[in-house]
Amino acid sequence: MGWPDRRFADLVGVEHPIVQAPMTHSCSPALAAAVSDAGALGSMGMAFKSAERRAGDIAAAARLTNRAVNLNFFANRAAVEGPGRPDAARAAAAPAYAALGLGAPPEALPAEGLAATGDGFGAAELALLLAVRPRVASFHFGLPDRDAVAALKAAGIRLGATATTTAEARAVEEAGCDFVVAQGFEAGGHRGAHAPTAADGGVGTLALVPQIADAVTLPVVAAGGIADGRGIAAAFALGAAGVQLGTAFLRCPEAATDAPRRARLAAATDSDTIVTAAVSGRSNRIAAGPGLRALAAGAPACLPFPTQYALSGPLRAAGGADYAAHQYGQAAALARELPARELVAALAAEALDRLAWLGRA
C-alpha cells in the first residue's frame, strides 16, 4: 500500500510526504539535506539569522543535496504584536534579576534579531527568495502581504503557512498559498498563530486536523505530537496529506541540537514541557528550568515578540540550568537517536505498515 493522499508529496516533489520542521537553531544544512536526500522534505529556518548566515546555510545545503529544501520565515506583523508593557514586564522580571545578581532589568529593551517595530518578513526576505528561488518556502506567525505572495508564486515557488485554527487556515488559502500546516497544541517551540495567543489557547492536533481538512481545499500538513509511524498514519486517517515532524529529528547526529537539550531529550516525558511567553513574547512550548518555570507561573507581563528576548536573555545566560528553555514537543519521548536518512526510512515504513493494517481492519 502506498500513501493514500499524494497531493502534498507531488506538489513539493518528494517521495514521502514527511517534512522536517524548520526549527531555526537546530535544523542545520546537514540535517535538511539528509532528510531531502532520504525522499522527504528537509527544512531550514531563516528567522533570527543575518543575511550572511542565511546565504551560507542555503549554499551549504545546496552543496549537500540537489533536492528541494524548504526555507521558512517568520511573518509576524508589528501591528499585531501590540505595544507591550515595558514597566510591568521589568517589574515581573526584577526579582529574578536580583536573585542572580544582575541588578535591575534593563531600561532599554532592544529586540534580539528582529526589529520590534518591524515585520518579520520584509523586502530583504522577499529579495532573498526571489534570488534563490527554492522549490518550497513557508511562513510562521502569519503571512507576507499579498504582493509578496503574488511575486513568490509568479517565481514558481510553492508556498505554505502555519495555521492553528480553521480561521487561520482559511486565511492561508485565501492568500494564495499551496498548502497549510495545521499545528496542534502539542507541538514544540513557538505556536505559529497569526496573532499572539494565551499559553492555554491552542487546539490539539486530533481536533484541529480534520476541521482544517474540512475547511479548506489545500493539502493539509499535520504537525504537533507526531514522532513515529503511528502518529503519521493517524494524521492521514484524519484527513492530512502530509506531516511535519520537528522534535523527532532533534536527536539525529546531523541536527545542531546542543548537548544540554540532547540530554533532556534522552530523558524526556510526555509532561515535562510548559507553554509560556516569558522567553520571547509569544506562546512557546519548552522544557524549562525551575527558575524560568517560576517566572512563567507568575504570569509576567510580556513585551511584544521578539523584544521579550532582550529581557529574558540575561536570565538565561546567567541562570544556567535554572533558566534553561529547551524547545521540544509533547512526543519527545518517542524521538530516536538515528541518522536522518535512517529515521526517514523508519518513519515511512512504520506509517505505511500501519496504514496497510488499518486498510485491512
mmCIF file of C-alpha atoms in Angstrom:
data_model
loop_
_atom_site.group_PDB
_atom_site.id
_atom_site.type_symbol
_atom_site.label_atom_id
_atom_site.label_comp_id
_atom_site.label_asym_id
_atom_site.label_seq_id
_atom_site.Cartn_x
_atom_site.Cartn_y
_atom_site.Cartn_z
ATOM 1 C CA MET A 1 0.000 0.000 0.000
ATOM 2 C CA GLY A 2 1.283 3.497 -0.837
ATOM 3 C CA TRP A 3 0.450 6.863 0.643
ATOM 4 C CA PRO A 4 -3.341 7.335 0.489
ATOM 5 C CA ASP A 5 -3.085 11.042 -0.418
ATOM 6 C CA ARG A 6 -0.179 12.198 -2.572
ATOM 7 C CA ARG A 7 -1.331 15.783 -3.158
ATOM 8 C CA PHE A 8 1.335 17.300 -0.912
ATOM 9 C CA ALA A 9 4.101 14.885 -1.930
ATOM 10 C CA ASP A 10 3.523 15.576 -5.618
ATOM 11 C CA LEU A 11 3.206 19.323 -5.024
ATOM 12 C CA VAL A 12 6.661 19.641 -3.467
ATOM 13 C CA GLY A 13 8.272 16.756 -5.368
ATOM 14 C CA VAL A 14 9.076 14.258 -2.620
ATOM 15 C CA GLU A 15 8.688 10.503 -2.263
ATOM 16 C CA HIS A 16 7.453 10.598 1.318
ATOM 17 C CA PRO A 17 5.052 13.359 2.471
ATOM 18 C CA ILE A 18 7.126 13.990 5.600
ATOM 19 C CA VAL A 19 8.515 17.445 6.407
ATOM 20 C CA GLN A 20 11.325 18.040 8.879
ATOM 21 C CA ALA A 21 10.150 21.081 10.819
ATOM 22 C CA PRO A 22 12.257 24.226 10.305
ATOM 23 C CA MET A 23 13.396 24.993 13.852
ATOM 24 C CA THR A 24 15.854 27.846 13.395
ATOM 25 C CA HIS A 25 18.566 26.826 15.851
ATOM 26 C CA SER A 26 18.508 23.043 15.310
ATOM 27 C CA CYS A 27 17.825 22.422 11.612
ATOM 28 C CA SER A 28 21.320 22.599 10.152
ATOM 29 C CA PRO A 29 22.039 22.415 6.410
ATOM 30 C CA ALA A 30 23.347 18.888 7.011
ATOM 31 C CA LEU A 31 20.057 17.799 8.588
ATOM 32 C CA ALA A 32 17.892 19.420 5.919
ATOM 33 C CA ALA A 33 19.981 17.912 3.126
ATOM 34 C CA ALA A 34 19.967 14.436 4.660
ATOM 35 C CA VAL A 35 16.185 14.484 5.068
ATOM 36 C CA SER A 36 15.684 15.641 1.492
ATOM 37 C CA ASP A 37 18.107 13.047 0.143
ATOM 38 C CA ALA A 38 16.103 10.404 2.006
ATOM 39 C CA GLY A 39 13.000 11.301 -0.018
ATOM 40 C CA ALA A 40 11.253 13.635 2.432
ATOM 41 C CA LEU A 41 11.351 17.458 2.636
ATOM 42 C CA GLY A 42 14.161 18.962 4.661
ATOM 43 C CA SER A 43 13.742 22.465 6.029
ATOM 44 C CA MET A 44 15.822 25.348 7.329
ATOM 45 C CA GLY A 45 14.594 28.202 9.489
ATOM 46 C CA MET A 46 15.734 31.637 8.310
ATOM 47 C CA ALA A 47 14.476 33.720 11.252
ATOM 48 C CA PHE A 48 16.994 35.440 13.560
ATOM 49 C CA LYS A 49 19.793 34.923 11.034
ATOM 50 C CA SER A 50 21.932 37.574 9.397
ATOM 51 C CA ALA A 51 21.968 37.916 5.614
ATOM 52 C CA GLU A 52 25.403 36.298 5.599
ATOM 53 C CA ARG A 53 24.243 33.356 7.701
ATOM 54 C CA ARG A 54 21.200 32.830 5.520
ATOM 55 C CA ALA A 55 23.283 32.833 2.356
ATOM 56 C CA GLY A 56 25.827 30.481 3.907
ATOM 57 C CA ASP A 57 23.211 27.987 5.087
ATOM 58 C CA ILE A 58 21.449 27.959 1.721
ATOM 59 C CA ALA A 59 24.739 27.434 -0.113
ATOM 60 C CA ALA A 60 25.783 24.673 2.290
ATOM 61 C CA ALA A 61 22.527 22.783 1.794
ATOM 62 C CA ALA A 62 22.850 23.137 -1.990
ATOM 63 C CA ARG A 63 26.313 21.586 -1.860
ATOM 64 C CA LEU A 64 24.933 18.611 0.060
ATOM 65 C CA THR A 65 21.779 17.886 -1.947
ATOM 66 C CA ASN A 66 20.213 18.727 -5.283
ATOM 67 C CA ARG A 67 16.740 18.078 -3.919
ATOM 68 C CA ALA A 68 14.227 20.606 -2.619
ATOM 69 C CA VAL A 69 14.783 22.203 0.791
ATOM 70 C CA ASN A 70 12.026 24.275 2.385
ATOM 71 C CA LEU A 71 13.069 27.751 3.571
ATOM 72 C CA ASN A 72 10.958 29.007 6.467
ATOM 73 C CA PHE A 73 10.457 32.612 7.585
ATOM 74 C CA PHE A 74 8.656 34.293 10.450
ATOM 75 C CA ALA A 75 5.929 36.567 9.091
ATOM 76 C CA ASN A 76 4.918 38.321 12.297
ATOM 77 C CA ARG A 77 3.391 41.765 11.901
ATOM 78 C CA ALA A 78 4.415 44.529 14.303
ATOM 79 C CA ALA A 79 0.891 45.940 14.374
ATOM 80 C CA VAL A 80 -0.460 42.585 15.549
ATOM 81 C CA GLU A 81 2.102 42.203 18.327
ATOM 82 C CA GLY A 82 0.871 45.330 20.149
ATOM 83 C CA PRO A 83 2.777 47.960 22.121
ATOM 84 C CA GLY A 84 3.808 45.843 25.124
ATOM 85 C CA ARG A 85 4.071 46.922 28.773
ATOM 86 C CA PRO A 86 7.745 47.677 29.490
ATOM 87 C CA ASP A 87 7.325 48.807 33.106
ATOM 88 C CA ALA A 88 5.175 45.822 34.055
ATOM 89 C CA ALA A 89 7.476 43.389 32.257
ATOM 90 C CA ARG A 90 10.548 44.811 34.003
ATOM 91 C CA ALA A 91 8.799 44.625 37.386
ATOM 92 C CA ALA A 92 7.845 40.981 36.806
ATOM 93 C CA ALA A 93 11.444 40.068 35.993
ATOM 94 C CA ALA A 94 13.069 42.199 38.718
ATOM 95 C CA PRO A 95 13.121 39.526 41.494
ATOM 96 C CA ALA A 96 14.867 37.030 39.205
ATOM 97 C CA TYR A 97 17.401 39.659 38.120
ATOM 98 C CA ALA A 98 18.120 40.476 41.773
ATOM 99 C CA ALA A 99 18.452 36.809 42.762
ATOM 100 C CA LEU A 100 21.062 36.276 40.041
ATOM 101 C CA GLY A 101 22.979 39.414 40.951
ATOM 102 C CA LEU A 102 22.156 41.121 37.681
ATOM 103 C CA GLY A 103 20.896 44.349 39.188
ATOM 104 C CA ALA A 104 17.795 45.953 37.751
ATOM 105 C CA PRO A 105 16.323 44.798 34.437
ATOM 106 C CA PRO A 106 17.444 46.977 31.529
ATOM 107 C CA GLU A 107 15.581 50.195 30.826
ATOM 108 C CA ALA A 108 16.245 49.948 27.087
ATOM 109 C CA LEU A 109 14.943 46.685 25.677
ATOM 110 C CA PRO A 110 16.041 46.248 22.052
ATOM 111 C CA ALA A 111 14.785 43.277 20.095
ATOM 112 C CA GLU A 112 17.049 40.298 19.549
ATOM 113 C CA GLY A 113 17.440 39.516 15.857
ATOM 114 C CA LEU A 114 14.274 41.192 14.590
ATOM 115 C CA ALA A 115 13.241 44.815 14.901
ATOM 116 C CA ALA A 116 10.469 45.137 17.460
ATOM 117 C CA THR A 117 8.782 47.764 15.324
ATOM 118 C CA GLY A 118 9.147 45.913 12.031
ATOM 119 C CA ASP A 119 7.593 42.921 10.329
ATOM 120 C CA GLY A 120 9.329 39.564 10.304
ATOM 121 C CA PHE A 121 9.081 39.219 6.516
ATOM 122 C CA GLY A 122 10.074 42.304 4.558
ATOM 123 C CA ALA A 123 11.855 43.486 1.447
ATOM 124 C CA ALA A 124 15.146 41.746 2.256
ATOM 125 C CA GLU A 125 13.465 38.379 2.795
ATOM 126 C CA LEU A 126 11.411 38.726 -0.375
ATOM 127 C CA ALA A 127 14.520 39.615 -2.371
ATOM 128 C CA LEU A 128 16.358 36.581 -0.993
ATOM 129 C CA LEU A 129 13.602 34.166 -2.001
ATOM 130 C CA LEU A 130 13.282 35.679 -5.458
ATOM 131 C CA ALA A 131 17.044 35.403 -5.938
ATOM 132 C CA VAL A 132 17.370 31.835 -4.640
ATOM 133 C CA ARG A 133 14.014 30.544 -5.919
ATOM 134 C CA PRO A 134 13.703 27.459 -3.720
ATOM 135 C CA ARG A 135 11.079 24.951 -4.698
ATOM 136 C CA VAL A 136 9.320 25.453 -1.339
ATOM 137 C CA ALA A 137 9.048 28.315 1.159
ATOM 138 C CA SER A 138 6.880 28.512 4.249
ATOM 139 C CA PHE A 139 5.793 31.008 6.886
ATOM 140 C CA HIS A 140 5.169 31.026 10.633
ATOM 141 C CA PHE A 141 3.172 33.615 12.648
ATOM 142 C CA GLY A 142 1.108 34.684 9.655
ATOM 143 C CA LEU A 143 1.584 35.600 6.020
ATOM 144 C CA PRO A 144 3.502 38.098 3.911
ATOM 145 C CA ASP A 145 1.445 40.771 2.173
ATOM 146 C CA ARG A 146 -0.482 39.858 -0.969
ATOM 147 C CA ASP A 147 2.008 41.492 -3.334
ATOM 148 C CA ALA A 148 4.829 39.402 -1.866
ATOM 149 C CA VAL A 149 2.800 36.190 -2.146
ATOM 150 C CA ALA A 150 1.943 37.002 -5.766
ATOM 151 C CA ALA A 151 5.604 37.658 -6.610
ATOM 152 C CA LEU A 152 6.722 34.405 -4.987
ATOM 153 C CA LYS A 153 4.069 32.388 -6.768
ATOM 154 C CA ALA A 154 4.972 34.024 -10.084
ATOM 155 C CA ALA A 155 8.538 32.837 -9.458
ATOM 156 C CA GLY A 156 7.272 29.260 -9.247
ATOM 157 C CA ILE A 157 7.833 28.811 -5.510
ATOM 158 C CA ARG A 158 5.425 26.507 -3.673
ATOM 159 C CA LEU A 159 4.167 28.289 -0.560
ATOM 160 C CA GLY A 160 2.821 27.056 2.763
ATOM 161 C CA ALA A 161 1.953 28.648 6.086
ATOM 162 C CA THR A 162 1.135 27.550 9.606
ATOM 163 C CA ALA A 163 -2.428 27.669 10.901
ATOM 164 C CA THR A 164 -3.517 26.939 14.466
ATOM 165 C CA THR A 165 -7.264 27.419 13.851
ATOM 166 C CA THR A 166 -9.672 26.905 10.980
ATOM 167 C CA ALA A 167 -9.969 30.684 10.565
ATOM 168 C CA GLU A 168 -6.204 30.933 10.075
ATOM 169 C CA ALA A 169 -6.308 28.036 7.609
ATOM 170 C CA ARG A 170 -8.914 29.844 5.541
ATOM 171 C CA ALA A 171 -6.703 32.939 5.566
ATOM 172 C CA VAL A 172 -3.791 30.843 4.291
ATOM 173 C CA GLU A 173 -5.923 29.536 1.433
ATOM 174 C CA GLU A 174 -7.339 32.976 0.602
ATOM 175 C CA ALA A 175 -3.813 34.403 0.479
ATOM 176 C CA GLY A 176 -2.967 32.016 -2.365
ATOM 177 C CA CYS A 177 -0.729 29.502 -0.584
ATOM 178 C CA ASP A 178 -0.355 25.980 -1.913
ATOM 179 C CA PHE A 179 -0.556 24.063 1.379
ATOM 180 C CA VAL A 180 -1.337 24.685 5.034
ATOM 181 C CA VAL A 181 0.478 23.337 8.104
ATOM 182 C CA ALA A 182 -2.096 22.528 10.794
ATOM 183 C CA GLN A 183 -0.102 22.953 14.011
ATOM 184 C CA GLY A 184 -1.641 21.387 17.087
ATOM 185 C CA PHE A 185 -1.161 22.384 20.727
ATOM 186 C CA GLU A 186 1.278 19.504 21.295
ATOM 187 C CA ALA A 187 3.960 20.991 19.045
ATOM 188 C CA GLY A 188 7.290 22.109 20.448
ATOM 189 C CA GLY A 189 8.661 25.600 20.008
ATOM 190 C CA HIS A 190 6.634 28.636 19.048
ATOM 191 C CA ARG A 191 2.952 28.345 18.306
ATOM 192 C CA GLY A 192 2.517 29.668 14.796
ATOM 193 C CA ALA A 193 -0.668 31.614 15.480
ATOM 194 C CA HIS A 194 -1.198 34.650 13.258
ATOM 195 C CA ALA A 195 -1.680 36.843 16.347
ATOM 196 C CA PRO A 196 -0.367 36.352 19.904
ATOM 197 C CA THR A 197 -2.380 33.840 21.948
ATOM 198 C CA ALA A 198 -2.669 32.855 25.590
ATOM 199 C CA ALA A 199 -0.485 29.949 26.650
ATOM 200 C CA ASP A 200 -3.509 27.673 27.064
ATOM 201 C CA GLY A 201 -5.222 28.840 23.882
ATOM 202 C CA GLY A 202 -4.216 26.075 21.476
ATOM 203 C CA VAL A 203 -6.217 23.346 19.755
ATOM 204 C CA GLY A 204 -4.942 19.759 19.838
ATOM 205 C CA THR A 205 -3.809 18.063 16.641
ATOM 206 C CA LEU A 206 -6.501 15.373 16.828
ATOM 207 C CA ALA A 207 -9.251 18.016 16.815
ATOM 208 C CA LEU A 208 -7.548 20.530 14.549
ATOM 209 C CA VAL A 209 -6.522 18.477 11.512
ATOM 210 C CA PRO A 210 -9.945 17.132 10.450
ATOM 211 C CA GLN A 211 -11.588 20.518 10.947
ATOM 212 C CA ILE A 212 -8.970 22.258 8.806
ATOM 213 C CA ALA A 213 -9.208 19.484 6.221
ATOM 214 C CA ASP A 214 -12.945 20.194 6.012
ATOM 215 C CA ALA A 215 -12.460 23.977 5.938
ATOM 216 C CA VAL A 216 -10.014 24.285 3.008
ATOM 217 C CA THR A 217 -9.266 22.618 -0.297
ATOM 218 C CA LEU A 218 -5.484 22.848 0.156
ATOM 219 C CA PRO A 219 -3.359 19.834 1.118
ATOM 220 C CA VAL A 220 -3.103 19.803 4.914
ATOM 221 C CA VAL A 221 0.208 19.010 6.623
ATOM 222 C CA ALA A 222 -0.386 17.880 10.211
ATOM 223 C CA ALA A 223 2.041 18.987 12.937
ATOM 224 C CA GLY A 224 2.244 18.602 16.694
ATOM 225 C CA GLY A 225 2.743 15.454 18.751
ATOM 226 C CA ILE A 226 3.746 13.292 15.761
ATOM 227 C CA ALA A 227 7.032 11.411 16.162
ATOM 228 C CA ASP A 228 6.568 7.886 14.777
ATOM 229 C CA GLY A 229 4.714 5.909 12.134
ATOM 230 C CA ARG A 230 1.622 5.519 14.297
ATOM 231 C CA GLY A 231 1.224 9.286 14.538
ATOM 232 C CA ILE A 232 1.809 9.708 10.808
ATOM 233 C CA ALA A 233 -0.842 7.108 9.973
ATOM 234 C CA ALA A 234 -3.271 8.745 12.394
ATOM 235 C CA ALA A 235 -2.745 12.120 10.715
ATOM 236 C CA PHE A 236 -3.608 10.632 7.322
ATOM 237 C CA ALA A 237 -6.676 8.983 8.807
ATOM 238 C CA LEU A 238 -7.754 12.449 9.995
ATOM 239 C CA GLY A 239 -7.514 13.927 6.508
ATOM 240 C CA ALA A 240 -3.906 15.118 6.285
ATOM 241 C CA ALA A 241 -1.915 14.816 3.062
ATOM 242 C CA GLY A 242 1.426 15.210 4.840
ATOM 243 C CA VAL A 243 3.031 15.520 8.248
ATOM 244 C CA GLN A 244 5.609 17.853 9.767
ATOM 245 C CA LEU A 245 7.889 16.487 12.489
ATOM 246 C CA GLY A 246 10.319 18.604 14.467
ATOM 247 C CA THR A 247 11.097 17.002 17.806
ATOM 248 C CA ALA A 248 11.506 13.601 16.123
ATOM 249 C CA PHE A 249 14.613 14.891 14.293
ATOM 250 C CA LEU A 250 16.304 16.662 17.217
ATOM 251 C CA ARG A 251 18.344 13.598 18.229
ATOM 252 C CA CYS A 252 19.727 12.988 14.736
ATOM 253 C CA PRO A 253 23.514 13.456 14.634
ATOM 254 C CA GLU A 254 23.102 15.943 11.760
ATOM 255 C CA ALA A 255 20.907 18.251 13.880
ATOM 256 C CA ALA A 256 22.512 21.283 15.504
ATOM 257 C CA THR A 257 20.947 20.323 18.832
ATOM 258 C CA ASP A 258 23.163 21.417 21.712
ATOM 259 C CA ALA A 259 24.372 18.936 24.326
ATOM 260 C CA PRO A 260 22.083 20.091 27.185
ATOM 261 C CA ARG A 261 18.973 19.712 25.035
ATOM 262 C CA ARG A 262 20.144 16.309 23.758
ATOM 263 C CA ALA A 263 20.460 15.202 27.376
ATOM 264 C CA ARG A 264 16.964 16.497 28.180
ATOM 265 C CA LEU A 265 15.528 14.751 25.124
ATOM 266 C CA ALA A 266 17.072 11.427 26.127
ATOM 267 C CA ALA A 267 15.118 11.560 29.384
ATOM 268 C CA ALA A 268 12.028 13.400 28.126
ATOM 269 C CA THR A 269 8.483 12.533 29.185
ATOM 270 C CA ASP A 270 5.082 13.465 27.841
ATOM 271 C CA SER A 271 4.547 16.067 30.561
ATOM 272 C CA ASP A 272 7.839 17.882 31.118
ATOM 273 C CA THR A 273 7.133 20.923 28.936
ATOM 274 C CA ILE A 274 5.184 24.118 29.518
ATOM 275 C CA VAL A 275 3.823 26.780 27.185
ATOM 276 C CA THR A 276 4.858 30.308 28.082
ATOM 277 C CA ALA A 277 5.501 33.698 26.527
ATOM 278 C CA ALA A 278 8.089 34.553 29.181
ATOM 279 C CA VAL A 279 11.028 33.786 26.888
ATOM 280 C CA SER A 280 10.124 35.526 23.638
ATOM 281 C CA GLY A 281 6.781 37.310 23.999
ATOM 282 C CA ARG A 282 4.947 34.560 22.081
ATOM 283 C CA SER A 283 3.478 31.274 23.299
ATOM 284 C CA ASN A 284 6.331 28.775 23.132
ATOM 285 C CA ARG A 285 6.433 25.121 24.275
ATOM 286 C CA ILE A 286 9.663 24.476 26.175
ATOM 287 C CA ALA A 287 11.219 22.259 28.816
ATOM 288 C CA ALA A 288 12.005 24.977 31.335
ATOM 289 C CA GLY A 289 14.378 25.094 34.271
ATOM 290 C CA PRO A 290 12.871 25.769 37.733
ATOM 291 C CA GLY A 291 13.719 29.459 37.697
ATOM 292 C CA LEU A 292 12.080 30.010 34.346
ATOM 293 C CA ARG A 293 9.095 27.917 35.416
ATOM 294 C CA ALA A 294 8.657 30.159 38.437
ATOM 295 C CA LEU A 295 8.835 33.252 36.269
ATOM 296 C CA ALA A 296 6.278 31.803 33.861
ATOM 297 C CA ALA A 297 3.985 30.697 36.687
ATOM 298 C CA GLY A 298 3.910 34.258 37.979
ATOM 299 C CA ALA A 299 2.155 35.224 34.739
ATOM 300 C CA PRO A 300 4.620 38.011 33.973
ATOM 301 C CA ALA A 301 3.649 40.846 31.739
ATOM 302 C CA CYS A 302 5.497 40.289 28.483
ATOM 303 C CA LEU A 303 6.931 42.598 25.899
ATOM 304 C CA PRO A 304 5.942 42.068 22.264
ATOM 305 C CA PHE A 305 7.681 39.341 20.309
ATOM 306 C CA PRO A 306 10.639 39.342 19.901
ATOM 307 C CA THR A 307 11.576 42.161 22.313
ATOM 308 C CA GLN A 308 10.919 39.908 25.320
ATOM 309 C CA TYR A 309 14.109 38.035 24.389
ATOM 310 C CA ALA A 310 16.111 41.084 25.484
ATOM 311 C CA LEU A 311 14.532 40.804 28.939
ATOM 312 C CA SER A 312 14.771 37.022 29.301
ATOM 313 C CA GLY A 313 18.191 36.736 27.654
ATOM 314 C CA PRO A 314 20.310 37.889 30.617
ATOM 315 C CA LEU A 315 18.415 35.499 32.905
ATOM 316 C CA ARG A 316 19.023 32.562 30.579
ATOM 317 C CA ALA A 317 22.675 33.483 30.145
ATOM 318 C CA ALA A 318 23.404 33.904 33.865
ATOM 319 C CA GLY A 319 20.984 31.371 35.334
ATOM 320 C CA GLY A 320 22.343 28.197 33.751
ATOM 321 C CA ALA A 321 20.080 25.165 34.007
ATOM 322 C CA ASP A 322 17.674 27.048 36.291
ATOM 323 C CA TYR A 323 16.681 29.288 33.384
ATOM 324 C CA ALA A 324 17.116 26.821 30.525
ATOM 325 C CA ALA A 325 14.482 26.865 27.788
ATOM 326 C CA HIS A 326 14.750 23.730 25.646
ATOM 327 C CA GLN A 327 12.247 23.710 22.802
ATOM 328 C CA TYR A 328 10.586 20.380 22.085
ATOM 329 C CA GLY A 329 7.111 18.900 21.888
ATOM 330 C CA GLN A 330 4.984 16.507 23.895
ATOM 331 C CA ALA A 331 6.046 13.464 21.859
ATOM 332 C CA ALA A 332 9.736 13.909 22.727
ATOM 333 C CA ALA A 333 9.932 10.541 24.473
ATOM 334 C CA LEU A 334 9.320 8.913 21.072
ATOM 335 C CA ALA A 335 12.306 10.607 19.413
ATOM 336 C CA ARG A 336 15.101 8.287 18.324
ATOM 337 C CA GLU A 337 18.846 8.779 18.075
ATOM 338 C CA LEU A 338 19.269 7.795 14.427
ATOM 339 C CA PRO A 339 20.903 9.330 11.358
ATOM 340 C CA ALA A 340 18.332 11.371 9.470
ATOM 341 C CA ARG A 341 18.276 9.091 6.440
ATOM 342 C CA GLU A 342 17.585 6.044 8.617
ATOM 343 C CA LEU A 343 14.939 7.913 10.578
ATOM 344 C CA VAL A 344 13.047 8.967 7.454
ATOM 345 C CA ALA A 345 13.124 5.387 6.159
ATOM 346 C CA ALA A 346 11.887 4.052 9.504
ATOM 347 C CA LEU A 347 9.099 6.639 9.771
ATOM 348 C CA ALA A 348 7.868 5.954 6.244
ATOM 349 C CA ALA A 349 7.974 2.171 6.662
ATOM 350 C CA GLU A 350 6.171 2.294 10.019
ATOM 351 C CA ALA A 351 3.493 4.616 8.683
ATOM 352 C CA LEU A 352 2.859 2.621 5.525
ATOM 353 C CA ASP A 353 2.668 -0.625 7.520
ATOM 354 C CA ARG A 354 0.174 0.952 9.921
ATOM 355 C CA LEU A 355 -1.897 2.393 7.069
ATOM 356 C CA ALA A 356 -1.952 -1.035 5.412
ATOM 357 C CA TRP A 357 -3.081 -2.593 8.679
ATOM 358 C CA LEU A 358 -5.837 -0.008 9.014
ATOM 359 C CA GLY A 359 -6.903 -0.788 5.467
ATOM 360 C CA ARG A 360 -7.312 -4.462 6.354
ATOM 361 C CA ALA A 361 -9.120 -3.835 9.636
#
